Amino acid sequence: MAAHFLDGEIRNATPEEAGIHVIPVPLEASVSYGGGTAKGPEAIIGASTQLELWDGKGIPAELGIHTMPPINCDGPVHKVLDRIEDAVAFAVECDALPLVLGGEHTVTLGALRALKQRYRFGVVQIDAHADLRNTYEGSPYSHACVMRRAVEDLGLPLFQIGVRALSADEADFRKESEIPHLDARALHLSGIPKKILPMDFPDRIYVTFDVDGLDPSVIRATGTPVPGGIGWQDALTLLERVLDGRTLIGADVVELAPAPGDHASDFAAAQLAYTLMGLLPVTE
């Protein structure tokens, strides 16, 4: 079992010297359809041992990567969120950029809380689902509610990309809240715009990437795969254009639910995490 991200290729840098902190959060407190997200961080870190260090533009690993021990996910969800918040705050104190590995999408909220203490920023969500429900199965902290909490509770600007499954209530909330979006259907019909974010969107960006935002042909090991998603190369282009002229202050990769024999999904999620690392120095 890999002990840290890129184990066997690089050493686990100390927190103080690392430019990137990888924060594994094996949280699986709410499940809509298929389970398994608790095993996501371990699978991503394991698959990372097979990545090439050169990402096509540079070697993100040269920034130094510190992989923290997995966050303790026992107890109530709000306690887990507190632990995530502390871990992300520590990364910021070390002048490192936090990369959270889920786990279910709820983990994003802990990271956003920590970053809001220091920055004015906006959230870019790449996802098949809007995650704008007020509650789901009785909980306001379900993975299906995480972006509602970000907008309503934290007051963060949000831009959604790739959504292709949302409820009528979510559609109404998105319209009432004037949340800008580039849904999967619009991407299919019109392609990727040169400029994606509104001019008045904050310069600092947090990217939350639910792997079900990608088409199931790229990653099928996720709880609720939805057809008609984003292709791999389009995802890379979207990330580059979203961050053009802006600064990435943190990111997460969530909702991988590893399946026996499906090494491709684990590898794609690990490659996605490393790709995000490669965008950090370019925009900082």
C-alpha atoms as a PDB file:
ATOM      1  CA  MET A   1       0.000   0.000   0.000  1.00  0.00           C
ATOM      2  CA  ALA A   2       1.377   3.423  -0.949  1.00  0.00           C
ATOM      3  CA  ALA A   3       2.278   5.544   2.056  1.00  0.00           C
ATOM      4  CA  HIS A   4       2.052   8.897   0.287  1.00  0.00           C
ATOM      5  CA  PHE A   5       1.295  10.531  -3.071  1.00  0.00           C
ATOM      6  CA  LEU A   6       3.895   9.455  -5.666  1.00  0.00           C
ATOM      7  CA  ASP A   7       5.371   6.978  -3.184  1.00  0.00           C
ATOM      8  CA  GLY A   8       8.393   5.315  -4.781  1.00  0.00           C
ATOM      9  CA  GLU A   9       9.012   8.341  -7.011  1.00  0.00           C
ATOM     10  CA  ILE A  10       9.537  11.079  -4.442  1.00  0.00           C
ATOM     11  CA  ARG A  11       9.903  11.290  -0.685  1.00  0.00           C
ATOM     12  CA  ASN A  12       7.117  12.672   1.467  1.00  0.00           C
ATOM     13  CA  ALA A  13       8.232  16.269   1.991  1.00  0.00           C
ATOM     14  CA  THR A  14       7.918  17.834   5.419  1.00  0.00           C
ATOM     15  CA  PRO A  15       4.895  20.113   5.893  1.00  0.00           C
ATOM     16  CA  GLU A  16       7.100  23.192   6.117  1.00  0.00           C
ATOM     17  CA  GLU A  17       9.086  22.579   2.928  1.00  0.00           C
ATOM     18  CA  ALA A  18       6.224  21.311   0.750  1.00  0.00           C
ATOM     19  CA  GLY A  19       4.445  23.530  -1.746  1.00  0.00           C
ATOM     20  CA  ILE A  20       1.444  21.199  -1.812  1.00  0.00           C
ATOM     21  CA  HIS A  21      -0.342  19.408   1.024  1.00  0.00           C
ATOM     22  CA  VAL A  22      -2.354  16.338   0.025  1.00  0.00           C
ATOM     23  CA  ILE A  23      -5.148  15.824   2.558  1.00  0.00           C
ATOM     24  CA  PRO A  24      -6.876  12.409   2.340  1.00  0.00           C
ATOM     25  CA  VAL A  25     -10.430  12.400   3.720  1.00  0.00           C
ATOM     26  CA  PRO A  26     -12.088   8.949   3.524  1.00  0.00           C
ATOM     27  CA  LEU A  27     -15.551  10.248   4.397  1.00  0.00           C
ATOM     28  CA  GLU A  28     -18.620   8.273   3.369  1.00  0.00           C
ATOM     29  CA  ALA A  29     -21.492   9.531   5.495  1.00  0.00           C
ATOM     30  CA  SER A  30     -24.192   9.911   2.830  1.00  0.00           C
ATOM     31  CA  VAL A  31     -24.780   7.716  -0.213  1.00  0.00           C
ATOM     32  CA  SER A  32     -27.306   8.375  -2.981  1.00  0.00           C
ATOM     33  CA  TYR A  33     -26.797   5.241  -5.071  1.00  0.00           C
ATOM     34  CA  GLY A  34     -23.504   3.348  -5.115  1.00  0.00           C
ATOM     35  CA  GLY A  35     -21.111   3.413  -2.157  1.00  0.00           C
ATOM     36  CA  GLY A  36     -17.367   3.117  -1.785  1.00  0.00           C
ATOM     37  CA  THR A  37     -16.103   6.700  -1.557  1.00  0.00           C
ATOM     38  CA  ALA A  38     -14.372   5.964   1.756  1.00  0.00           C
ATOM     39  CA  LYS A  39     -11.797   4.027  -0.257  1.00  0.00           C
ATOM     40  CA  GLY A  40     -11.250   6.848  -2.746  1.00  0.00           C
ATOM     41  CA  PRO A  41      -8.222   8.570  -1.174  1.00  0.00           C
ATOM     42  CA  GLU A  42      -6.323   5.314  -0.712  1.00  0.00           C
ATOM     43  CA  ALA A  43      -7.017   4.299  -4.322  1.00  0.00           C
ATOM     44  CA  ILE A  44      -5.883   7.668  -5.678  1.00  0.00           C
ATOM     45  CA  ILE A  45      -2.683   7.638  -3.644  1.00  0.00           C
ATOM     46  CA  GLY A  46      -2.036   4.030  -4.664  1.00  0.00           C
ATOM     47  CA  ALA A  47      -2.521   4.791  -8.359  1.00  0.00           C
ATOM     48  CA  SER A  48      -0.276   7.860  -8.095  1.00  0.00           C
ATOM     49  CA  THR A  49       2.741   5.554  -7.836  1.00  0.00           C
ATOM     50  CA  GLN A  50       2.286   4.801 -11.551  1.00  0.00           C
ATOM     51  CA  LEU A  51       2.193   8.422 -12.740  1.00  0.00           C
ATOM     52  CA  GLU A  52       4.926  10.059 -14.782  1.00  0.00           C
ATOM     53  CA  LEU A  53       6.439  13.010 -12.945  1.00  0.00           C
ATOM     54  CA  TRP A  54       6.562  15.079 -16.146  1.00  0.00           C
ATOM     55  CA  ASP A  55       3.016  16.304 -16.828  1.00  0.00           C
ATOM     56  CA  GLY A  56       3.675  17.658 -20.316  1.00  0.00           C
ATOM     57  CA  LYS A  57       4.627  21.129 -19.115  1.00  0.00           C
ATOM     58  CA  GLY A  58       6.765  20.598 -16.063  1.00  0.00           C
ATOM     59  CA  ILE A  59       7.266  18.514 -12.943  1.00  0.00           C
ATOM     60  CA  PRO A  60       4.757  19.565 -10.264  1.00  0.00           C
ATOM     61  CA  ALA A  61       6.407  17.196  -7.783  1.00  0.00           C
ATOM     62  CA  GLU A  62       9.400  19.555  -7.661  1.00  0.00           C
ATOM     63  CA  LEU A  63       7.283  21.901  -5.553  1.00  0.00           C
ATOM     64  CA  GLY A  64       7.433  19.302  -2.797  1.00  0.00           C
ATOM     65  CA  ILE A  65       4.391  17.251  -1.850  1.00  0.00           C
ATOM     66  CA  HIS A  66       3.446  16.438   1.717  1.00  0.00           C
ATOM     67  CA  THR A  67       0.770  13.777   2.164  1.00  0.00           C
ATOM     68  CA  MET A  68      -0.921  14.061   5.526  1.00  0.00           C
ATOM     69  CA  PRO A  69      -2.266  11.051   7.430  1.00  0.00           C
ATOM     70  CA  PRO A  70      -5.933  10.426   6.551  1.00  0.00           C
ATOM     71  CA  ILE A  71      -8.376  12.635   8.408  1.00  0.00           C
ATOM     72  CA  ASN A  72     -10.268  10.788  11.155  1.00  0.00           C
ATOM     73  CA  CYS A  73     -13.808  10.446   9.812  1.00  0.00           C
ATOM     74  CA  ASP A  74     -15.366   8.919  12.920  1.00  0.00           C
ATOM     75  CA  GLY A  75     -18.190  10.741  14.655  1.00  0.00           C
ATOM     76  CA  PRO A  76     -20.682  13.361  13.458  1.00  0.00           C
ATOM     77  CA  VAL A  77     -20.091  14.979  10.076  1.00  0.00           C
ATOM     78  CA  HIS A  78     -19.713  18.441  11.597  1.00  0.00           C
ATOM     79  CA  LYS A  79     -16.787  17.162  13.660  1.00  0.00           C
ATOM     80  CA  VAL A  80     -15.150  15.720  10.536  1.00  0.00           C
ATOM     81  CA  LEU A  81     -15.584  19.081   8.811  1.00  0.00           C
ATOM     82  CA  ASP A  82     -13.831  20.749  11.752  1.00  0.00           C
ATOM     83  CA  ARG A  83     -10.857  18.392  11.295  1.00  0.00           C
ATOM     84  CA  ILE A  84     -10.702  19.128   7.569  1.00  0.00           C
ATOM     85  CA  GLU A  85     -10.849  22.846   8.306  1.00  0.00           C
ATOM     86  CA  ASP A  86      -7.913  22.513  10.697  1.00  0.00           C
ATOM     87  CA  ALA A  87      -5.853  20.536   8.162  1.00  0.00           C
ATOM     88  CA  VAL A  88      -6.459  23.054   5.383  1.00  0.00           C
ATOM     89  CA  ALA A  89      -5.704  25.960   7.710  1.00  0.00           C
ATOM     90  CA  PHE A  90      -2.408  24.267   8.587  1.00  0.00           C
ATOM     91  CA  ALA A  91      -1.546  23.964   4.887  1.00  0.00           C
ATOM     92  CA  VAL A  92      -2.198  27.671   4.421  1.00  0.00           C
ATOM     93  CA  GLU A  93      -0.053  28.484   7.469  1.00  0.00           C
ATOM     94  CA  CYS A  94       2.765  26.514   5.827  1.00  0.00           C
ATOM     95  CA  ASP A  95       2.340  28.562   2.624  1.00  0.00           C
ATOM     96  CA  ALA A  96       1.294  25.363   0.866  1.00  0.00           C
ATOM     97  CA  LEU A  97      -1.666  24.791  -1.386  1.00  0.00           C
ATOM     98  CA  PRO A  98      -4.210  22.279  -0.065  1.00  0.00           C
ATOM     99  CA  LEU A  99      -5.392  19.420  -2.285  1.00  0.00           C
ATOM    100  CA  VAL A 100      -8.130  17.429  -0.588  1.00  0.00           C
ATOM    101  CA  LEU A 101      -8.842  13.860  -1.713  1.00  0.00           C
ATOM    102  CA  GLY A 102     -12.328  12.539  -0.962  1.00  0.00           C
ATOM    103  CA  GLY A 103     -14.314  10.831   0.040  1.00  0.00           C
ATOM    104  CA  GLU A 104     -17.780  12.184  -0.577  1.00  0.00           C
ATOM    105  CA  HIS A 105     -18.344  15.734  -1.770  1.00  0.00           C
ATOM    106  CA  THR A 106     -19.227  17.000   1.697  1.00  0.00           C
ATOM    107  CA  VAL A 107     -15.485  17.229   2.436  1.00  0.00           C
ATOM    108  CA  THR A 108     -15.289  20.368   0.299  1.00  0.00           C
ATOM    109  CA  LEU A 109     -17.152  22.375   2.914  1.00  0.00           C
ATOM    110  CA  GLY A 110     -14.389  21.995   5.497  1.00  0.00           C
ATOM    111  CA  ALA A 111     -11.800  23.265   3.035  1.00  0.00           C
ATOM    112  CA  LEU A 112     -13.934  26.245   2.038  1.00  0.00           C
ATOM    113  CA  ARG A 113     -14.454  27.234   5.658  1.00  0.00           C
ATOM    114  CA  ALA A 114     -10.718  27.343   6.265  1.00  0.00           C
ATOM    115  CA  LEU A 115      -9.909  29.323   3.142  1.00  0.00           C
ATOM    116  CA  LYS A 116     -12.687  31.834   3.786  1.00  0.00           C
ATOM    117  CA  GLN A 117     -10.828  32.906   6.920  1.00  0.00           C
ATOM    118  CA  ARG A 118      -7.987  34.198   4.735  1.00  0.00           C
ATOM    119  CA  TYR A 119      -9.156  34.892   1.189  1.00  0.00           C
ATOM    120  CA  ARG A 120     -11.871  36.430  -0.885  1.00  0.00           C
ATOM    121  CA  PHE A 121     -12.410  33.782  -3.558  1.00  0.00           C
ATOM    122  CA  GLY A 122     -14.873  31.987  -5.786  1.00  0.00           C
ATOM    123  CA  VAL A 123     -15.626  28.304  -6.214  1.00  0.00           C
ATOM    124  CA  VAL A 124     -15.559  26.524  -9.565  1.00  0.00           C
ATOM    125  CA  GLN A 125     -17.443  23.238  -9.375  1.00  0.00           C
ATOM    126  CA  ILE A 126     -17.026  20.565 -12.053  1.00  0.00           C
ATOM    127  CA  ASP A 127     -19.744  18.005 -11.448  1.00  0.00           C
ATOM    128  CA  ALA A 128     -22.566  15.999 -12.998  1.00  0.00           C
ATOM    129  CA  HIS A 129     -24.863  17.154 -10.195  1.00  0.00           C
ATOM    130  CA  ALA A 130     -25.724  20.622  -8.923  1.00  0.00           C
ATOM    131  CA  ASP A 131     -25.465  19.637  -5.223  1.00  0.00           C
ATOM    132  CA  LEU A 132     -27.766  22.546  -4.370  1.00  0.00           C
ATOM    133  CA  ARG A 133     -30.368  20.740  -2.263  1.00  0.00           C
ATOM    134  CA  ASN A 134     -31.101  22.373   1.075  1.00  0.00           C
ATOM    135  CA  THR A 135     -31.330  18.992   2.795  1.00  0.00           C
ATOM    136  CA  TYR A 136     -31.086  15.419   1.579  1.00  0.00           C
ATOM    137  CA  GLU A 137     -32.356  12.448   3.555  1.00  0.00           C
ATOM    138  CA  GLY A 138     -32.777  14.794   6.510  1.00  0.00           C
ATOM    139  CA  SER A 139     -29.249  16.209   6.527  1.00  0.00           C
ATOM    140  CA  PRO A 140     -28.040  19.652   5.445  1.00  0.00           C
ATOM    141  CA  TYR A 141     -24.518  18.193   5.244  1.00  0.00           C
ATOM    142  CA  SER A 142     -25.210  15.533   2.630  1.00  0.00           C
ATOM    143  CA  HIS A 143     -22.982  15.431  -0.433  1.00  0.00           C
ATOM    144  CA  ALA A 144     -26.083  16.581  -2.340  1.00  0.00           C
ATOM    145  CA  CYS A 145     -26.147  19.837  -0.335  1.00  0.00           C
ATOM    146  CA  VAL A 146     -22.520  20.929  -0.298  1.00  0.00           C
ATOM    147  CA  MET A 147     -22.791  23.729  -2.862  1.00  0.00           C
ATOM    148  CA  ARG A 148     -25.964  25.034  -1.235  1.00  0.00           C
ATOM    149  CA  ARG A 149     -23.979  25.376   1.990  1.00  0.00           C
ATOM    150  CA  ALA A 150     -21.150  27.120   0.146  1.00  0.00           C
ATOM    151  CA  VAL A 151     -23.496  29.663  -1.411  1.00  0.00           C
ATOM    152  CA  GLU A 152     -26.087  30.112   1.328  1.00  0.00           C
ATOM    153  CA  ASP A 153     -24.050  29.651   4.508  1.00  0.00           C
ATOM    154  CA  LEU A 154     -20.597  30.867   3.439  1.00  0.00           C
ATOM    155  CA  GLY A 155     -21.712  33.425   0.860  1.00  0.00           C
ATOM    156  CA  LEU A 156     -19.192  32.242  -1.727  1.00  0.00           C
ATOM    157  CA  PRO A 157     -19.529  32.988  -5.451  1.00  0.00           C
ATOM    158  CA  LEU A 158     -20.045  29.770  -7.417  1.00  0.00           C
ATOM    159  CA  PHE A 159     -19.636  28.788 -11.065  1.00  0.00           C
ATOM    160  CA  GLN A 160     -20.840  25.326 -12.129  1.00  0.00           C
ATOM    161  CA  ILE A 161     -19.479  23.318 -15.063  1.00  0.00           C
ATOM    162  CA  GLY A 162     -20.724  20.052 -16.542  1.00  0.00           C
ATOM    163  CA  VAL A 163     -23.987  19.702 -14.616  1.00  0.00           C
ATOM    164  CA  ARG A 164     -26.484  17.382 -16.286  1.00  0.00           C
ATOM    165  CA  ALA A 165     -28.579  16.107 -13.377  1.00  0.00           C
ATOM    166  CA  LEU A 166     -30.461  18.402 -11.013  1.00  0.00           C
ATOM    167  CA  SER A 167     -33.863  18.582  -9.362  1.00  0.00           C
ATOM    168  CA  ALA A 168     -36.519  21.186 -10.097  1.00  0.00           C
ATOM    169  CA  ASP A 169     -35.892  22.753  -6.687  1.00  0.00           C
ATOM    170  CA  GLU A 170     -32.177  22.994  -7.422  1.00  0.00           C
ATOM    171  CA  ALA A 171     -32.888  24.580 -10.800  1.00  0.00           C
ATOM    172  CA  ASP A 172     -35.151  27.129  -9.110  1.00  0.00           C
ATOM    173  CA  PHE A 173     -32.549  27.931  -6.443  1.00  0.00           C
ATOM    174  CA  ARG A 174     -29.841  28.299  -9.063  1.00  0.00           C
ATOM    175  CA  LYS A 175     -32.011  30.714 -11.037  1.00  0.00           C
ATOM    176  CA  GLU A 176     -33.087  32.717  -7.976  1.00  0.00           C
ATOM    177  CA  SER A 177     -29.499  32.927  -6.737  1.00  0.00           C
ATOM    178  CA  GLU A 178     -28.211  33.835 -10.206  1.00  0.00           C
ATOM    179  CA  ILE A 179     -25.526  31.155 -10.091  1.00  0.00           C
ATOM    180  CA  PRO A 180     -23.639  31.223 -13.415  1.00  0.00           C
ATOM    181  CA  HIS A 181     -23.095  27.884 -15.097  1.00  0.00           C
ATOM    182  CA  LEU A 182     -21.875  26.075 -18.183  1.00  0.00           C
ATOM    183  CA  ASP A 183     -23.843  22.853 -18.238  1.00  0.00           C
ATOM    184  CA  ALA A 184     -22.925  19.699 -20.124  1.00  0.00           C
ATOM    185  CA  ARG A 185     -25.532  20.292 -22.823  1.00  0.00           C
ATOM    186  CA  ALA A 186     -24.198  23.784 -23.535  1.00  0.00           C
ATOM    187  CA  LEU A 187     -20.661  22.417 -23.766  1.00  0.00           C
ATOM    188  CA  HIS A 188     -21.838  19.776 -26.226  1.00  0.00           C
ATOM    189  CA  LEU A 189     -23.694  22.250 -28.430  1.00  0.00           C
ATOM    190  CA  SER A 190     -21.314  25.209 -28.382  1.00  0.00           C
ATOM    191  CA  GLY A 191     -17.931  23.910 -27.254  1.00  0.00           C
ATOM    192  CA  ILE A 192     -15.650  25.477 -24.675  1.00  0.00           C
ATOM    193  CA  PRO A 193     -15.662  29.290 -24.656  1.00  0.00           C
ATOM    194  CA  LYS A 194     -12.361  31.153 -24.672  1.00  0.00           C
ATOM    195  CA  LYS A 195     -13.453  33.036 -21.560  1.00  0.00           C
ATOM    196  CA  ILE A 196     -15.491  31.013 -19.099  1.00  0.00           C
ATOM    197  CA  LEU A 197     -15.852  32.942 -15.859  1.00  0.00           C
ATOM    198  CA  PRO A 198     -17.729  36.249 -15.608  1.00  0.00           C
ATOM    199  CA  MET A 199     -15.560  39.351 -15.512  1.00  0.00           C
ATOM    200  CA  ASP A 200     -16.626  40.109 -11.933  1.00  0.00           C
ATOM    201  CA  PHE A 201     -15.811  36.624 -10.625  1.00  0.00           C
ATOM    202  CA  PRO A 202     -13.087  36.679  -7.927  1.00  0.00           C
ATOM    203  CA  ASP A 203      -9.457  36.392  -8.999  1.00  0.00           C
ATOM    204  CA  ARG A 204      -8.739  33.633  -6.486  1.00  0.00           C
ATOM    205  CA  ILE A 205     -10.268  30.265  -7.312  1.00  0.00           C
ATOM    206  CA  TYR A 206     -10.972  27.030  -5.463  1.00  0.00           C
ATOM    207  CA  VAL A 207     -11.681  24.112  -7.815  1.00  0.00           C
ATOM    208  CA  THR A 208     -13.860  21.294  -6.560  1.00  0.00           C
ATOM    209  CA  PHE A 209     -13.811  18.413  -9.031  1.00  0.00           C
ATOM    210  CA  ASP A 210     -16.351  15.644  -8.557  1.00  0.00           C
ATOM    211  CA  VAL A 211     -15.118  12.809 -10.754  1.00  0.00           C
ATOM    212  CA  ASP A 212     -18.664  12.173 -12.006  1.00  0.00           C
ATOM    213  CA  GLY A 213     -18.310  15.454 -13.874  1.00  0.00           C
ATOM    214  CA  LEU A 214     -16.238  13.423 -16.306  1.00  0.00           C
ATOM    215  CA  ASP A 215     -17.955  11.082 -18.715  1.00  0.00           C
ATOM    216  CA  PRO A 216     -18.284   7.480 -17.452  1.00  0.00           C
ATOM    217  CA  SER A 217     -16.012   6.446 -20.325  1.00  0.00           C
ATOM    218  CA  VAL A 218     -13.234   8.273 -18.442  1.00  0.00           C
ATOM    219  CA  ILE A 219     -14.183   7.444 -14.848  1.00  0.00           C
ATOM    220  CA  ARG A 220     -16.999   5.014 -14.169  1.00  0.00           C
ATOM    221  CA  ALA A 221     -16.067   4.204 -10.562  1.00  0.00           C
ATOM    222  CA  THR A 222     -18.287   6.750  -8.856  1.00  0.00           C
ATOM    223  CA  GLY A 223     -21.493   6.514  -6.876  1.00  0.00           C
ATOM    224  CA  THR A 224     -23.884   8.024  -9.415  1.00  0.00           C
ATOM    225  CA  PRO A 225     -22.382   8.052 -12.919  1.00  0.00           C
ATOM    226  CA  VAL A 226     -24.330  10.147 -15.415  1.00  0.00           C
ATOM    227  CA  PRO A 227     -23.937   9.778 -19.200  1.00  0.00           C
ATOM    228  CA  GLY A 228     -22.980  12.704 -21.393  1.00  0.00           C
ATOM    229  CA  GLY A 229     -20.127  14.030 -19.297  1.00  0.00           C
ATOM    230  CA  ILE A 230     -16.900  15.885 -19.989  1.00  0.00           C
ATOM    231  CA  GLY A 231     -14.093  14.168 -21.897  1.00  0.00           C
ATOM    232  CA  TRP A 232     -10.548  14.094 -20.542  1.00  0.00           C
ATOM    233  CA  GLN A 233      -8.976  16.598 -22.921  1.00  0.00           C
ATOM    234  CA  ASP A 234     -11.950  18.936 -22.585  1.00  0.00           C
ATOM    235  CA  ALA A 235     -11.547  18.806 -18.800  1.00  0.00           C
ATOM    236  CA  LEU A 236      -7.920  19.901 -19.113  1.00  0.00           C
ATOM    237  CA  THR A 237      -8.897  22.759 -21.418  1.00  0.00           C
ATOM    238  CA  LEU A 238     -11.663  23.838 -19.050  1.00  0.00           C
ATOM    239  CA  LEU A 239      -9.262  23.966 -16.116  1.00  0.00           C
ATOM    240  CA  GLU A 240      -6.690  25.955 -18.076  1.00  0.00           C
ATOM    241  CA  ARG A 241      -9.255  28.496 -19.265  1.00  0.00           C
ATOM    242  CA  VAL A 242     -10.956  28.815 -15.885  1.00  0.00           C
ATOM    243  CA  LEU A 243      -7.610  29.645 -14.293  1.00  0.00           C
ATOM    244  CA  ASP A 244      -6.357  31.915 -17.070  1.00  0.00           C
ATOM    245  CA  GLY A 245      -5.389  35.144 -15.332  1.00  0.00           C
ATOM    246  CA  ARG A 246      -6.546  33.859 -11.957  1.00  0.00           C
ATOM    247  CA  THR A 247      -4.913  32.208  -8.936  1.00  0.00           C
ATOM    248  CA  LEU A 248      -5.687  28.720  -7.720  1.00  0.00           C
ATOM    249  CA  ILE A 249      -5.727  28.670  -3.911  1.00  0.00           C
ATOM    250  CA  GLY A 250      -6.803  25.062  -3.397  1.00  0.00           C
ATOM    251  CA  ALA A 251      -8.663  22.144  -4.914  1.00  0.00           C
ATOM    252  CA  ASP A 252     -10.227  18.794  -4.271  1.00  0.00           C
ATOM    253  CA  VAL A 253     -10.931  15.571  -6.151  1.00  0.00           C
ATOM    254  CA  VAL A 254     -13.950  13.789  -4.715  1.00  0.00           C
ATOM    255  CA  GLU A 255     -16.465  10.972  -5.145  1.00  0.00           C
ATOM    256  CA  LEU A 256     -14.197   8.254  -6.533  1.00  0.00           C
ATOM    257  CA  ALA A 257     -15.705   4.919  -5.462  1.00  0.00           C
ATOM    258  CA  PRO A 258     -13.095   2.324  -6.452  1.00  0.00           C
ATOM    259  CA  ALA A 259     -14.364  -0.869  -8.054  1.00  0.00           C
ATOM    260  CA  PRO A 260     -12.453  -4.172  -8.176  1.00  0.00           C
ATOM    261  CA  GLY A 261     -10.551  -4.497 -11.437  1.00  0.00           C
ATOM    262  CA  ASP A 262     -11.236  -0.929 -12.560  1.00  0.00           C
ATOM    263  CA  HIS A 263      -7.702   0.420 -12.333  1.00  0.00           C
ATOM    264  CA  ALA A 264      -8.407   2.945 -15.095  1.00  0.00           C
ATOM    265  CA  SER A 265     -10.733   5.011 -12.908  1.00  0.00           C
ATOM    266  CA  ASP A 266      -8.249   5.113 -10.028  1.00  0.00           C
ATOM    267  CA  PHE A 267      -5.443   6.110 -12.379  1.00  0.00           C
ATOM    268  CA  ALA A 268      -7.533   8.836 -14.044  1.00  0.00           C
ATOM    269  CA  ALA A 269      -8.418  10.306 -10.642  1.00  0.00           C
ATOM    270  CA  ALA A 270      -4.748  10.277  -9.612  1.00  0.00           C
ATOM    271  CA  GLN A 271      -3.771  11.907 -12.898  1.00  0.00           C
ATOM    272  CA  LEU A 272      -6.448  14.540 -12.324  1.00  0.00           C
ATOM    273  CA  ALA A 273      -5.055  15.311  -8.872  1.00  0.00           C
ATOM    274  CA  TYR A 274      -1.534  15.640 -10.268  1.00  0.00           C
ATOM    275  CA  THR A 275      -2.814  17.789 -13.130  1.00  0.00           C
ATOM    276  CA  LEU A 276      -4.333  20.171 -10.598  1.00  0.00           C
ATOM    277  CA  MET A 277      -0.977  20.331  -8.830  1.00  0.00           C
ATOM    278  CA  GLY A 278       0.593  21.321 -12.128  1.00  0.00           C
ATOM    279  CA  LEU A 279      -1.738  24.291 -12.377  1.00  0.00           C
ATOM    280  CA  LEU A 280      -0.778  25.666  -8.970  1.00  0.00           C
ATOM    281  CA  PRO A 281       2.643  27.188  -9.734  1.00  0.00           C
ATOM    282  CA  VAL A 282       1.472  28.549 -13.067  1.00  0.00           C
ATOM    283  CA  THR A 283      -1.234  30.624 -11.425  1.00  0.00           C
ATOM    284  CA  GLU A 284       0.343  31.520  -8.106  1.00  0.00           C
END
